[in-house]
PDB file of C-alpha atoms in Angstrom:
ATOM      1  CA  UNK A   1     -19.841 -31.826 -31.802  1.00  0.00           C
ATOM      2  CA  UNK A   2     -20.779 -28.224 -31.209  1.00  0.00           C
ATOM      3  CA  UNK A   3     -24.403 -29.207 -30.497  1.00  0.00           C
ATOM      4  CA  UNK A   4     -23.307 -31.937 -28.076  1.00  0.00           C
ATOM      5  CA  UNK A   5     -21.014 -29.541 -26.229  1.00  0.00           C
ATOM      6  CA  UNK A   6     -23.750 -26.928 -26.047  1.00  0.00           C
ATOM      7  CA  UNK A   7     -26.206 -29.475 -24.770  1.00  0.00           C
ATOM      8  CA  UNK A   8     -23.835 -30.670 -22.079  1.00  0.00           C
ATOM      9  CA  UNK A   9     -23.188 -27.083 -21.006  1.00  0.00           C
ATOM     10  CA  UNK A  10     -26.874 -26.280 -20.719  1.00  0.00           C
ATOM     11  CA  UNK A  11     -27.702 -29.516 -18.964  1.00  0.00           C
ATOM     12  CA  UNK A  12     -25.111 -29.424 -16.218  1.00  0.00           C
ATOM     13  CA  UNK A  13     -25.629 -27.801 -12.836  1.00  0.00           C
ATOM     14  CA  UNK A  14     -22.209 -26.868 -11.461  1.00  0.00           C
ATOM     15  CA  UNK A  15     -21.685 -27.433  -7.778  1.00  0.00           C
ATOM     16  CA  UNK A  16     -19.955 -24.784  -5.688  1.00  0.00           C
ATOM     17  CA  UNK A  17     -16.367 -25.764  -5.139  1.00  0.00           C
ATOM     18  CA  UNK A  18     -12.779 -24.735  -5.733  1.00  0.00           C
ATOM     19  CA  UNK A  19     -12.369 -20.999  -5.435  1.00  0.00           C
ATOM     20  CA  UNK A  20     -16.012 -20.626  -4.330  1.00  0.00           C
ATOM     21  CA  UNK A  21     -15.046 -22.278  -1.034  1.00  0.00           C
ATOM     22  CA  UNK A  22     -13.137 -19.118  -0.139  1.00  0.00           C
ATOM     23  CA  UNK A  23     -16.409 -17.264   0.439  1.00  0.00           C
ATOM     24  CA  UNK A  24     -18.052 -17.170   3.882  1.00  0.00           C
ATOM     25  CA  UNK A  25     -20.458 -20.058   4.355  1.00  0.00           C
ATOM     26  CA  UNK A  26     -23.640 -17.991   4.287  1.00  0.00           C
ATOM     27  CA  UNK A  27     -22.678 -16.187   1.088  1.00  0.00           C
ATOM     28  CA  UNK A  28     -21.524 -19.454  -0.475  1.00  0.00           C
ATOM     29  CA  UNK A  29     -24.859 -21.127   0.199  1.00  0.00           C
ATOM     30  CA  UNK A  30     -26.743 -18.213  -1.332  1.00  0.00           C
ATOM     31  CA  UNK A  31     -24.582 -17.452  -4.376  1.00  0.00           C
ATOM     32  CA  UNK A  32     -22.148 -20.362  -4.737  1.00  0.00           C
ATOM     33  CA  UNK A  33     -23.990 -22.188  -7.510  1.00  0.00           C
ATOM     34  CA  UNK A  34     -24.431 -18.967  -9.478  1.00  0.00           C
ATOM     35  CA  UNK A  35     -20.711 -18.152  -9.247  1.00  0.00           C
ATOM     36  CA  UNK A  36     -19.728 -21.690 -10.252  1.00  0.00           C
ATOM     37  CA  UNK A  37     -22.082 -21.521 -13.252  1.00  0.00           C
ATOM     38  CA  UNK A  38     -20.612 -18.165 -14.291  1.00  0.00           C
ATOM     39  CA  UNK A  39     -17.078 -19.558 -14.134  1.00  0.00           C
ATOM     40  CA  UNK A  40     -18.154 -22.556 -16.217  1.00  0.00           C
ATOM     41  CA  UNK A  41     -19.722 -20.280 -18.847  1.00  0.00           C
ATOM     42  CA  UNK A  42     -16.554 -18.183 -19.013  1.00  0.00           C
ATOM     43  CA  UNK A  43     -14.448 -21.323 -19.400  1.00  0.00           C
ATOM     44  CA  UNK A  44     -16.561 -22.358 -22.397  1.00  0.00           C
ATOM     45  CA  UNK A  45     -16.635 -18.891 -23.948  1.00  0.00           C
ATOM     46  CA  UNK A  46     -13.129 -17.552 -23.293  1.00  0.00           C
ATOM     47  CA  UNK A  47     -11.036 -20.616 -22.562  1.00  0.00           C
ATOM     48  CA  UNK A  48      -8.249 -21.143 -20.073  1.00  0.00           C
ATOM     49  CA  UNK A  49      -6.977 -17.570 -19.756  1.00  0.00           C
ATOM     50  CA  UNK A  50     -10.421 -16.096 -19.411  1.00  0.00           C
ATOM     51  CA  UNK A  51     -11.399 -18.424 -16.601  1.00  0.00           C
ATOM     52  CA  UNK A  52      -8.056 -17.853 -14.849  1.00  0.00           C
ATOM     53  CA  UNK A  53      -8.601 -14.103 -14.929  1.00  0.00           C
ATOM     54  CA  UNK A  54     -12.137 -14.439 -13.600  1.00  0.00           C
ATOM     55  CA  UNK A  55     -11.051 -16.973 -10.972  1.00  0.00           C
ATOM     56  CA  UNK A  56      -8.463 -14.514  -9.673  1.00  0.00           C
ATOM     57  CA  UNK A  57     -11.164 -11.819  -9.485  1.00  0.00           C
ATOM     58  CA  UNK A  58     -13.531 -14.169  -7.633  1.00  0.00           C
ATOM     59  CA  UNK A  59     -10.764 -15.180  -5.206  1.00  0.00           C
ATOM     60  CA  UNK A  60      -9.980 -11.535  -4.500  1.00  0.00           C
ATOM     61  CA  UNK A  61     -13.648 -10.764  -3.872  1.00  0.00           C
ATOM     62  CA  UNK A  62     -13.988 -13.749  -1.548  1.00  0.00           C
ATOM     63  CA  UNK A  63     -10.891 -12.812   0.450  1.00  0.00           C
ATOM     64  CA  UNK A  64     -12.061  -9.217   0.759  1.00  0.00           C
ATOM     65  CA  UNK A  65     -15.346 -10.487   2.181  1.00  0.00           C
ATOM     66  CA  UNK A  66     -13.467 -12.756   4.589  1.00  0.00           C
ATOM     67  CA  UNK A  67     -11.217  -9.935   5.813  1.00  0.00           C
ATOM     68  CA  UNK A  68     -13.840  -7.167   5.851  1.00  0.00           C
ATOM     69  CA  UNK A  69     -12.061  -5.200   3.127  1.00  0.00           C
ATOM     70  CA  UNK A  70     -14.998  -4.954   0.738  1.00  0.00           C
ATOM     71  CA  UNK A  71     -16.355  -1.610  -0.398  1.00  0.00           C
ATOM     72  CA  UNK A  72     -19.389  -2.034   1.880  1.00  0.00           C
ATOM     73  CA  UNK A  73     -17.231  -2.234   5.019  1.00  0.00           C
ATOM     74  CA  UNK A  74     -15.438   0.656   6.784  1.00  0.00           C
ATOM     75  CA  UNK A  75     -12.070  -1.110   6.625  1.00  0.00           C
ATOM     76  CA  UNK A  76     -12.356  -1.463   2.857  1.00  0.00           C
ATOM     77  CA  UNK A  77     -13.230   2.201   2.418  1.00  0.00           C
ATOM     78  CA  UNK A  78     -10.329   3.228   4.645  1.00  0.00           C
ATOM     79  CA  UNK A  79      -7.937   1.080   2.637  1.00  0.00           C
ATOM     80  CA  UNK A  80      -9.254   2.582  -0.610  1.00  0.00           C
ATOM     81  CA  UNK A  81      -8.654   6.077   0.774  1.00  0.00           C
ATOM     82  CA  UNK A  82      -5.107   5.186   1.828  1.00  0.00           C
ATOM     83  CA  UNK A  83      -4.165   3.615  -1.501  1.00  0.00           C
ATOM     84  CA  UNK A  84      -2.968   6.828  -3.260  1.00  0.00           C
ATOM     85  CA  UNK A  85      -0.593   7.528  -0.375  1.00  0.00           C
ATOM     86  CA  UNK A  86       0.653   3.930  -0.220  1.00  0.00           C
ATOM     87  CA  UNK A  87       1.458   4.068  -3.931  1.00  0.00           C
ATOM     88  CA  UNK A  88       3.158   7.468  -3.615  1.00  0.00           C
ATOM     89  CA  UNK A  89       5.381   6.350  -0.722  1.00  0.00           C
ATOM     90  CA  UNK A  90       6.377   3.060  -2.350  1.00  0.00           C
ATOM     91  CA  UNK A  91       7.015   4.710  -5.718  1.00  0.00           C
ATOM     92  CA  UNK A  92       9.122   7.497  -4.150  1.00  0.00           C
ATOM     93  CA  UNK A  93      11.317   5.024  -2.288  1.00  0.00           C
ATOM     94  CA  UNK A  94      11.606   2.818  -5.368  1.00  0.00           C
ATOM     95  CA  UNK A  95      12.641   5.778  -7.526  1.00  0.00           C
ATOM     96  CA  UNK A  96      15.377   6.678  -5.046  1.00  0.00           C
ATOM     97  CA  UNK A  97      16.612   3.076  -4.873  1.00  0.00           C
ATOM     98  CA  UNK A  98      16.696   2.902  -8.660  1.00  0.00           C
ATOM     99  CA  UNK A  99      18.697   6.148  -8.769  1.00  0.00           C
ATOM    100  CA  UNK A 100      21.216   4.902  -6.181  1.00  0.00           C
ATOM    101  CA  UNK A 101      21.575   1.449  -7.739  1.00  0.00           C
ATOM    102  CA  UNK A 102      24.166   2.380 -10.442  1.00  0.00           C
ATOM    103  CA  UNK A 103      26.152   4.758  -8.182  1.00  0.00           C
ATOM    104  CA  UNK A 104      29.380   3.903  -6.394  1.00  0.00           C
ATOM    105  CA  UNK A 105      28.615   2.033  -3.151  1.00  0.00           C
ATOM    106  CA  UNK A 106      28.978   3.842   0.154  1.00  0.00           C
ATOM    107  CA  UNK A 107      30.086   2.480   3.511  1.00  0.00           C
ATOM    108  CA  UNK A 108      26.513   1.938   4.666  1.00  0.00           C
ATOM    109  CA  UNK A 109      25.695  -0.182   1.621  1.00  0.00           C
ATOM    110  CA  UNK A 110      27.314  -3.222   3.207  1.00  0.00           C
ATOM    111  CA  UNK A 111      25.958  -6.320   1.546  1.00  0.00           C
ATOM    112  CA  UNK A 112      22.865  -4.546   0.200  1.00  0.00           C
ATOM    113  CA  UNK A 113      21.815  -5.820  -3.185  1.00  0.00           C
ATOM    114  CA  UNK A 114      19.795  -3.364  -5.244  1.00  0.00           C
ATOM    115  CA  UNK A 115      17.155  -5.284  -7.117  1.00  0.00           C
ATOM    116  CA  UNK A 116      15.478  -3.151  -9.815  1.00  0.00           C
ATOM    117  CA  UNK A 117      12.998  -5.977 -10.353  1.00  0.00           C
ATOM    118  CA  UNK A 118      11.349  -4.995  -7.060  1.00  0.00           C
ATOM    119  CA  UNK A 119      11.471  -1.230  -7.680  1.00  0.00           C
ATOM    120  CA  UNK A 120      10.682  -0.538 -11.322  1.00  0.00           C
ATOM    121  CA  UNK A 121       7.050  -1.768 -11.270  1.00  0.00           C
ATOM    122  CA  UNK A 122       6.188   0.913  -8.713  1.00  0.00           C
ATOM    123  CA  UNK A 123       6.882   3.667 -11.211  1.00  0.00           C
ATOM    124  CA  UNK A 124       4.309   2.017 -13.485  1.00  0.00           C
ATOM    125  CA  UNK A 125       1.837   1.752 -10.584  1.00  0.00           C
ATOM    126  CA  UNK A 126       2.156   5.474  -9.854  1.00  0.00           C
ATOM    127  CA  UNK A 127       1.994   6.429 -13.525  1.00  0.00           C
ATOM    128  CA  UNK A 128      -1.140   4.355 -14.111  1.00  0.00           C
ATOM    129  CA  UNK A 129      -2.813   5.760 -10.999  1.00  0.00           C
ATOM    130  CA  UNK A 130      -2.121   9.359 -12.023  1.00  0.00           C
ATOM    131  CA  UNK A 131      -3.379   8.582 -15.522  1.00  0.00           C
ATOM    132  CA  UNK A 132      -6.566   7.065 -14.089  1.00  0.00           C
ATOM    133  CA  UNK A 133      -5.734   3.562 -15.392  1.00  0.00           C
ATOM    134  CA  UNK A 134      -6.490   1.608 -12.254  1.00  0.00           C
ATOM    135  CA  UNK A 135      -6.533  -1.797 -13.938  1.00  0.00           C
ATOM    136  CA  UNK A 136      -3.018  -1.161 -15.195  1.00  0.00           C
ATOM    137  CA  UNK A 137      -1.988  -0.007 -11.727  1.00  0.00           C
ATOM    138  CA  UNK A 138      -3.253  -3.247 -10.185  1.00  0.00           C
ATOM    139  CA  UNK A 139      -1.446  -5.331 -12.797  1.00  0.00           C
ATOM    140  CA  UNK A 140       1.760  -3.371 -12.107  1.00  0.00           C
ATOM    141  CA  UNK A 141       1.258  -3.886  -8.352  1.00  0.00           C
ATOM    142  CA  UNK A 142       1.070  -7.629  -8.972  1.00  0.00           C
ATOM    143  CA  UNK A 143       4.370  -7.296 -10.853  1.00  0.00           C
ATOM    144  CA  UNK A 144       5.842  -5.369  -7.901  1.00  0.00           C
ATOM    145  CA  UNK A 145       4.760  -8.129  -5.517  1.00  0.00           C
ATOM    146  CA  UNK A 146       6.293 -10.792  -7.745  1.00  0.00           C
ATOM    147  CA  UNK A 147       9.463  -8.709  -8.100  1.00  0.00           C
ATOM    148  CA  UNK A 148       9.820  -8.352  -4.332  1.00  0.00           C
ATOM    149  CA  UNK A 149       9.313 -12.094  -3.835  1.00  0.00           C
ATOM    150  CA  UNK A 150      11.824 -12.915  -6.547  1.00  0.00           C
ATOM    151  CA  UNK A 151      14.383 -10.513  -5.070  1.00  0.00           C
ATOM    152  CA  UNK A 152      14.563 -12.356  -1.738  1.00  0.00           C
ATOM    153  CA  UNK A 153      16.523 -15.368  -3.052  1.00  0.00           C
ATOM    154  CA  UNK A 154      18.564 -12.992  -5.226  1.00  0.00           C
ATOM    155  CA  UNK A 155      19.639 -11.032  -2.147  1.00  0.00           C
ATOM    156  CA  UNK A 156      20.629 -14.237  -0.365  1.00  0.00           C
ATOM    157  CA  UNK A 157      22.486 -15.559  -3.408  1.00  0.00           C
ATOM    158  CA  UNK A 158      24.495 -12.377  -3.902  1.00  0.00           C
ATOM    159  CA  UNK A 159      25.095 -11.303  -0.285  1.00  0.00           C
ATOM    160  CA  UNK A 160      24.527 -14.351   1.859  1.00  0.00           C
ATOM    161  CA  UNK A 161      22.735 -14.129   5.185  1.00  0.00           C
ATOM    162  CA  UNK A 162      23.972 -10.574   5.790  1.00  0.00           C
ATOM    163  CA  UNK A 163      22.746  -9.440   2.400  1.00  0.00           C
ATOM    164  CA  UNK A 164      19.366 -11.028   3.043  1.00  0.00           C
ATOM    165  CA  UNK A 165      19.020  -9.371   6.457  1.00  0.00           C
ATOM    166  CA  UNK A 166      19.882  -5.946   5.011  1.00  0.00           C
ATOM    167  CA  UNK A 167      17.502  -6.224   2.067  1.00  0.00           C
ATOM    168  CA  UNK A 168      14.606  -8.121   3.618  1.00  0.00           C
ATOM    169  CA  UNK A 169      12.949  -5.196   5.507  1.00  0.00           C
ATOM    170  CA  UNK A 170      12.800  -3.071   2.345  1.00  0.00           C
ATOM    171  CA  UNK A 171      11.518  -5.938   0.211  1.00  0.00           C
ATOM    172  CA  UNK A 172       8.913  -6.881   2.812  1.00  0.00           C
ATOM    173  CA  UNK A 173       7.752  -3.267   3.025  1.00  0.00           C
ATOM    174  CA  UNK A 174       7.319  -3.044  -0.730  1.00  0.00           C
ATOM    175  CA  UNK A 175       5.542  -6.418  -0.762  1.00  0.00           C
ATOM    176  CA  UNK A 176       3.113  -5.233   1.939  1.00  0.00           C
ATOM    177  CA  UNK A 177       2.447  -2.056  -0.060  1.00  0.00           C
ATOM    178  CA  UNK A 178       1.728  -4.093  -3.196  1.00  0.00           C
ATOM    179  CA  UNK A 179      -0.575  -6.389  -1.225  1.00  0.00           C
ATOM    180  CA  UNK A 180      -2.466  -3.351   0.101  1.00  0.00           C
ATOM    181  CA  UNK A 181      -2.987  -2.051  -3.435  1.00  0.00           C
ATOM    182  CA  UNK A 182      -4.262  -5.433  -4.601  1.00  0.00           C
ATOM    183  CA  UNK A 183      -6.490  -5.837  -1.516  1.00  0.00           C
ATOM    184  CA  UNK A 184      -8.185  -2.447  -1.970  1.00  0.00           C
ATOM    185  CA  UNK A 185     -11.762  -2.787  -3.279  1.00  0.00           C
ATOM    186  CA  UNK A 186     -11.599  -2.600  -7.088  1.00  0.00           C
ATOM    187  CA  UNK A 187     -15.022  -0.944  -7.182  1.00  0.00           C
ATOM    188  CA  UNK A 188     -13.573   2.017  -5.254  1.00  0.00           C
ATOM    189  CA  UNK A 189     -10.685   2.897  -7.582  1.00  0.00           C
ATOM    190  CA  UNK A 190      -8.626   5.996  -6.664  1.00  0.00           C
ATOM    191  CA  UNK A 191      -9.237   7.554 -10.080  1.00  0.00           C
ATOM    192  CA  UNK A 192     -11.169  10.630  -8.935  1.00  0.00           C
ATOM    193  CA  UNK A 193      -9.337  13.937  -9.508  1.00  0.00           C
ATOM    194  CA  UNK A 194      -8.759  14.444  -5.776  1.00  0.00           C
ATOM    195  CA  UNK A 195      -7.185  11.005  -5.283  1.00  0.00           C
ATOM    196  CA  UNK A 196      -4.922  11.428  -8.317  1.00  0.00           C
ATOM    197  CA  UNK A 197      -3.924  14.905  -7.172  1.00  0.00           C
ATOM    198  CA  UNK A 198      -3.113  13.630  -3.662  1.00  0.00           C
ATOM    199  CA  UNK A 199      -0.964  10.849  -5.112  1.00  0.00           C
ATOM    200  CA  UNK A 200       0.882  13.322  -7.332  1.00  0.00           C
ATOM    201  CA  UNK A 201       1.526  15.865  -4.570  1.00  0.00           C
ATOM    202  CA  UNK A 202       2.625  13.202  -2.082  1.00  0.00           C
ATOM    203  CA  UNK A 203       4.965  11.616  -4.623  1.00  0.00           C
ATOM    204  CA  UNK A 204       6.532  15.014  -5.342  1.00  0.00           C
ATOM    205  CA  UNK A 205       6.809  15.966  -1.662  1.00  0.00           C
ATOM    206  CA  UNK A 206       8.534  12.668  -0.877  1.00  0.00           C
ATOM    207  CA  UNK A 207      10.232  11.806  -4.144  1.00  0.00           C
ATOM    208  CA  UNK A 208      12.151  15.042  -4.661  1.00  0.00           C
ATOM    209  CA  UNK A 209      13.858  15.029  -1.208  1.00  0.00           C
ATOM    210  CA  UNK A 210      14.529  11.298  -1.504  1.00  0.00           C
ATOM    211  CA  UNK A 211      16.124  11.606  -4.932  1.00  0.00           C
ATOM    212  CA  UNK A 212      18.167  14.690  -4.036  1.00  0.00           C
ATOM    213  CA  UNK A 213      19.375  13.394  -0.682  1.00  0.00           C
ATOM    214  CA  UNK A 214      20.087   9.856  -1.908  1.00  0.00           C
ATOM    215  CA  UNK A 215      22.219  10.983  -4.827  1.00  0.00           C
ATOM    216  CA  UNK A 216      23.928  13.981  -3.208  1.00  0.00           C
ATOM    217  CA  UNK A 217      26.597  14.299  -0.543  1.00  0.00           C
ATOM    218  CA  UNK A 218      24.935  15.387   2.728  1.00  0.00           C
ATOM    219  CA  UNK A 219      27.108  15.324   5.835  1.00  0.00           C
ATOM    220  CA  UNK A 220      24.159  16.314   8.048  1.00  0.00           C
ATOM    221  CA  UNK A 221      22.350  13.058   7.297  1.00  0.00           C
ATOM    222  CA  UNK A 222      25.401  10.837   7.106  1.00  0.00           C
ATOM    223  CA  UNK A 223      25.094   9.799  10.741  1.00  0.00           C
ATOM    224  CA  UNK A 224      27.012  10.289  14.014  1.00  0.00           C
ATOM    225  CA  UNK A 225      30.667   9.387  14.079  1.00  0.00           C
ATOM    226  CA  UNK A 226      31.187   9.729  10.320  1.00  0.00           C
ATOM    227  CA  UNK A 227      33.848  12.296   9.530  1.00  0.00           C
ATOM    228  CA  UNK A 228      33.800  12.036   5.759  1.00  0.00           C
ATOM    229  CA  UNK A 229      30.868  13.068   3.590  1.00  0.00           C
ATOM    230  CA  UNK A 230      28.514  10.277   2.629  1.00  0.00           C
ATOM    231  CA  UNK A 231      25.206   9.829   0.884  1.00  0.00           C
ATOM    232  CA  UNK A 232      22.399   8.837   3.278  1.00  0.00           C
ATOM    233  CA  UNK A 233      20.550   5.614   2.642  1.00  0.00           C
ATOM    234  CA  UNK A 234      17.178   6.153   0.897  1.00  0.00           C
ATOM    235  CA  UNK A 235      15.290   4.264   3.611  1.00  0.00           C
ATOM    236  CA  UNK A 236      16.798   6.596   6.215  1.00  0.00           C
ATOM    237  CA  UNK A 237      15.622   9.656   4.313  1.00  0.00           C
ATOM    238  CA  UNK A 238      12.176   8.095   3.877  1.00  0.00           C
ATOM    239  CA  UNK A 239      11.786   7.544   7.626  1.00  0.00           C
ATOM    240  CA  UNK A 240      12.682  11.196   8.224  1.00  0.00           C
ATOM    241  CA  UNK A 241      10.434  12.752   5.591  1.00  0.00           C
ATOM    242  CA  UNK A 242       7.423  10.420   5.358  1.00  0.00           C
ATOM    243  CA  UNK A 243       5.965  11.237   8.813  1.00  0.00           C
ATOM    244  CA  UNK A 244       6.171  14.959   8.078  1.00  0.00           C
ATOM    245  CA  UNK A 245       4.623  14.668   4.613  1.00  0.00           C
ATOM    246  CA  UNK A 246       1.819  12.302   5.650  1.00  0.00           C
ATOM    247  CA  UNK A 247       0.875  14.035   8.922  1.00  0.00           C
ATOM    248  CA  UNK A 248      -1.588  16.546   7.447  1.00  0.00           C
ATOM    249  CA  UNK A 249      -3.409  14.101   5.111  1.00  0.00           C
ATOM    250  CA  UNK A 250      -3.709  11.675   8.022  1.00  0.00           C
ATOM    251  CA  UNK A 251      -5.110  14.349  10.355  1.00  0.00           C
ATOM    252  CA  UNK A 252      -7.571  15.553   7.714  1.00  0.00           C
ATOM    253  CA  UNK A 253      -8.705  12.002   6.943  1.00  0.00           C
ATOM    254  CA  UNK A 254      -9.280  11.232  10.634  1.00  0.00           C
ATOM    255  CA  UNK A 255     -11.168  14.498  11.133  1.00  0.00           C
ATOM    256  CA  UNK A 256     -13.565  13.709   8.303  1.00  0.00           C
ATOM    257  CA  UNK A 257     -14.138  10.023   9.042  1.00  0.00           C
ATOM    258  CA  UNK A 258     -17.076   8.735  11.043  1.00  0.00           C
ATOM    259  CA  UNK A 259     -15.090   7.390  13.986  1.00  0.00           C
ATOM    260  CA  UNK A 260     -12.110   9.680  13.450  1.00  0.00           C
ATOM    261  CA  UNK A 261     -12.397  11.294  16.885  1.00  0.00           C
ATOM    262  CA  UNK A 262     -12.072   7.975  18.691  1.00  0.00           C
ATOM    263  CA  UNK A 263      -9.207   6.874  16.447  1.00  0.00           C
ATOM    264  CA  UNK A 264      -7.420  10.192  16.966  1.00  0.00           C
ATOM    265  CA  UNK A 265      -7.759   9.792  20.738  1.00  0.00           C
ATOM    266  CA  UNK A 266      -6.266   6.293  20.517  1.00  0.00           C
ATOM    267  CA  UNK A 267      -3.395   7.670  18.407  1.00  0.00           C
ATOM    268  CA  UNK A 268      -2.695  10.375  21.011  1.00  0.00           C
ATOM    269  CA  UNK A 269      -2.685   7.907  23.906  1.00  0.00           C
ATOM    270  CA  UNK A 270      -0.507   5.429  22.005  1.00  0.00           C
ATOM    271  CA  UNK A 271       1.958   8.129  20.950  1.00  0.00           C
ATOM    272  CA  UNK A 272       2.241   9.422  24.523  1.00  0.00           C
ATOM    273  CA  UNK A 273       2.800   5.902  25.836  1.00  0.00           C
ATOM    274  CA  UNK A 274       5.474   5.194  23.231  1.00  0.00           C
ATOM    275  CA  UNK A 275       7.260   8.477  23.871  1.00  0.00           C
ATOM    276  CA  UNK A 276       7.204   7.835  27.622  1.00  0.00           C
ATOM    277  CA  UNK A 277       8.448   4.261  27.174  1.00  0.00           C
ATOM    278  CA  UNK A 278      11.103   5.109  24.609  1.00  0.00           C
ATOM    279  CA  UNK A 279      12.359   1.534  24.321  1.00  0.00           C
ATOM    280  CA  UNK A 280       9.964   0.608  21.527  1.00  0.00           C
ATOM    281  CA  UNK A 281      10.646   3.781  19.557  1.00  0.00           C
ATOM    282  CA  UNK A 282      14.372   3.269  19.988  1.00  0.00           C
ATOM    283  CA  UNK A 283      14.078   0.069  17.972  1.00  0.00           C
ATOM    284  CA  UNK A 284      13.002   2.006  14.858  1.00  0.00           C
ATOM    285  CA  UNK A 285      15.957   2.123  12.421  1.00  0.00           C
ATOM    286  CA  UNK A 286      18.095   5.240  12.046  1.00  0.00           C
ATOM    287  CA  UNK A 287      16.765   6.810  15.247  1.00  0.00           C
ATOM    288  CA  UNK A 288      13.526   7.895  13.569  1.00  0.00           C
ATOM    289  CA  UNK A 289      11.322   6.462  16.319  1.00  0.00           C
ATOM    290  CA  UNK A 290      11.030   9.610  18.426  1.00  0.00           C
ATOM    291  CA  UNK A 291      10.205  11.686  15.350  1.00  0.00           C
ATOM    292  CA  UNK A 292       7.459   9.230  14.381  1.00  0.00           C
ATOM    293  CA  UNK A 293       6.076   9.270  17.933  1.00  0.00           C
ATOM    294  CA  UNK A 294       5.983  13.064  18.122  1.00  0.00           C
ATOM    295  CA  UNK A 295       4.434  13.395  14.672  1.00  0.00           C
ATOM    296  CA  UNK A 296       1.818  10.802  15.652  1.00  0.00           C
ATOM    297  CA  UNK A 297       0.936  12.846  18.735  1.00  0.00           C
ATOM    298  CA  UNK A 298       0.658  16.062  16.728  1.00  0.00           C
ATOM    299  CA  UNK A 299      -1.387  14.280  14.054  1.00  0.00           C
ATOM    300  CA  UNK A 300      -3.928  13.089  16.612  1.00  0.00           C
ATOM    301  CA  UNK A 301      -4.204  16.542  18.182  1.00  0.00           C
ATOM    302  CA  UNK A 302      -4.560  18.173  14.769  1.00  0.00           C
ATOM    303  CA  UNK A 303      -7.290  15.697  13.817  1.00  0.00           C
ATOM    304  CA  UNK A 304      -9.298  16.582  16.931  1.00  0.00           C
ATOM    305  CA  UNK A 305      -8.889  20.321  16.294  1.00  0.00           C
ATOM    306  CA  UNK A 306      -9.906  19.997  12.631  1.00  0.00           C
ATOM    307  CA  UNK A 307     -12.871  17.834  13.623  1.00  0.00           C
ATOM    308  CA  UNK A 308     -13.972  20.452  16.167  1.00  0.00           C
ATOM    309  CA  UNK A 309     -13.618  23.237  13.591  1.00  0.00           C
ATOM    310  CA  UNK A 310     -15.719  21.276  11.089  1.00  0.00           C
ATOM    311  CA  UNK A 311     -18.410  20.685  13.709  1.00  0.00           C
ATOM    312  CA  UNK A 312     -18.501  24.388  14.640  1.00  0.00           C
ATOM    313  CA  UNK A 313     -18.767  25.403  10.999  1.00  0.00           C
ATOM    314  CA  UNK A 314     -21.586  22.928  10.426  1.00  0.00           C
ATOM    315  CA  UNK A 315     -23.390  24.274  13.489  1.00  0.00           C
ATOM    316  CA  UNK A 316     -23.106  27.863  12.237  1.00  0.00           C
ATOM    317  CA  UNK A 317     -24.353  26.901   8.775  1.00  0.00           C
ATOM    318  CA  UNK A 318     -27.218  24.760  10.117  1.00  0.00           C
ATOM    319  CA  UNK A 319     -28.148  26.109  13.565  1.00  0.00           C
ATOM    320  CA  UNK A 320     -31.112  23.761  13.937  1.00  0.00           C
ATOM    321  CA  UNK A 321     -29.037  20.577  13.682  1.00  0.00           C
ATOM    322  CA  UNK A 322     -26.950  18.991  16.394  1.00  0.00           C
TER     323      UNK A 322
END
């Protein structure tokens, strides 16, 4: 039986199909048969789980090619550079939500349902990233995405339509963050010392204020019209601190990128337009819109200044180059 199975495996010529159809047509015509043959070999050698794992990897690669998020494309490299900060922000918010979950509800809690299933995986994502275990971080991000999806019906079941409306923005934000981590090119893992250091520093700069403010009585952040002391909502604190913490890394990243000057100019124009037409910024929750607009303007200006300083330094070091 073994010989017959081996003979059938060697004699067949798999046709591209199934997950291979996700690739762009030109790539599929060139490499489709090879990919299908590889999947067939894995199915014979490793069985059902092995081929499922490889199929998921092939699907991810195909979708990254479709969306331009591969490591060979600028968008993919930008996403890879943003990943440490995405993980740090999501993990900081999740840590604060986990800390608030067992505390006595406040007036602003309303019908909010704290769902640790959506938060806890982010601590594992951050821990694996800092430890340089990017495969574990991606697996944990998949768990975070599943936890966020599973928390949506839980929020509706426990709080009805009001509970769903209060929880949905946070769950959607965490789901988008998990999707960004999974969409980042796996061959550009943020395991270099600089990326791990940036994730650690950002998580500390955001996580400490979030944890302290969300578990402590702060009248200053309680909101207008509230006479008694109250803990601020973690999302409110995040919207106040995140723009300030991320402004410098964003400006530095724009200054060093190839088309950073043009992007910084677009950011400046957009920020000015939004500040002038305050209606859009006024729709940002907790009145954080104007802060985000002003920080965006300053970030764009800082990026242009840093870019100019880098150009001047390069000119001084290499006078013969332009």
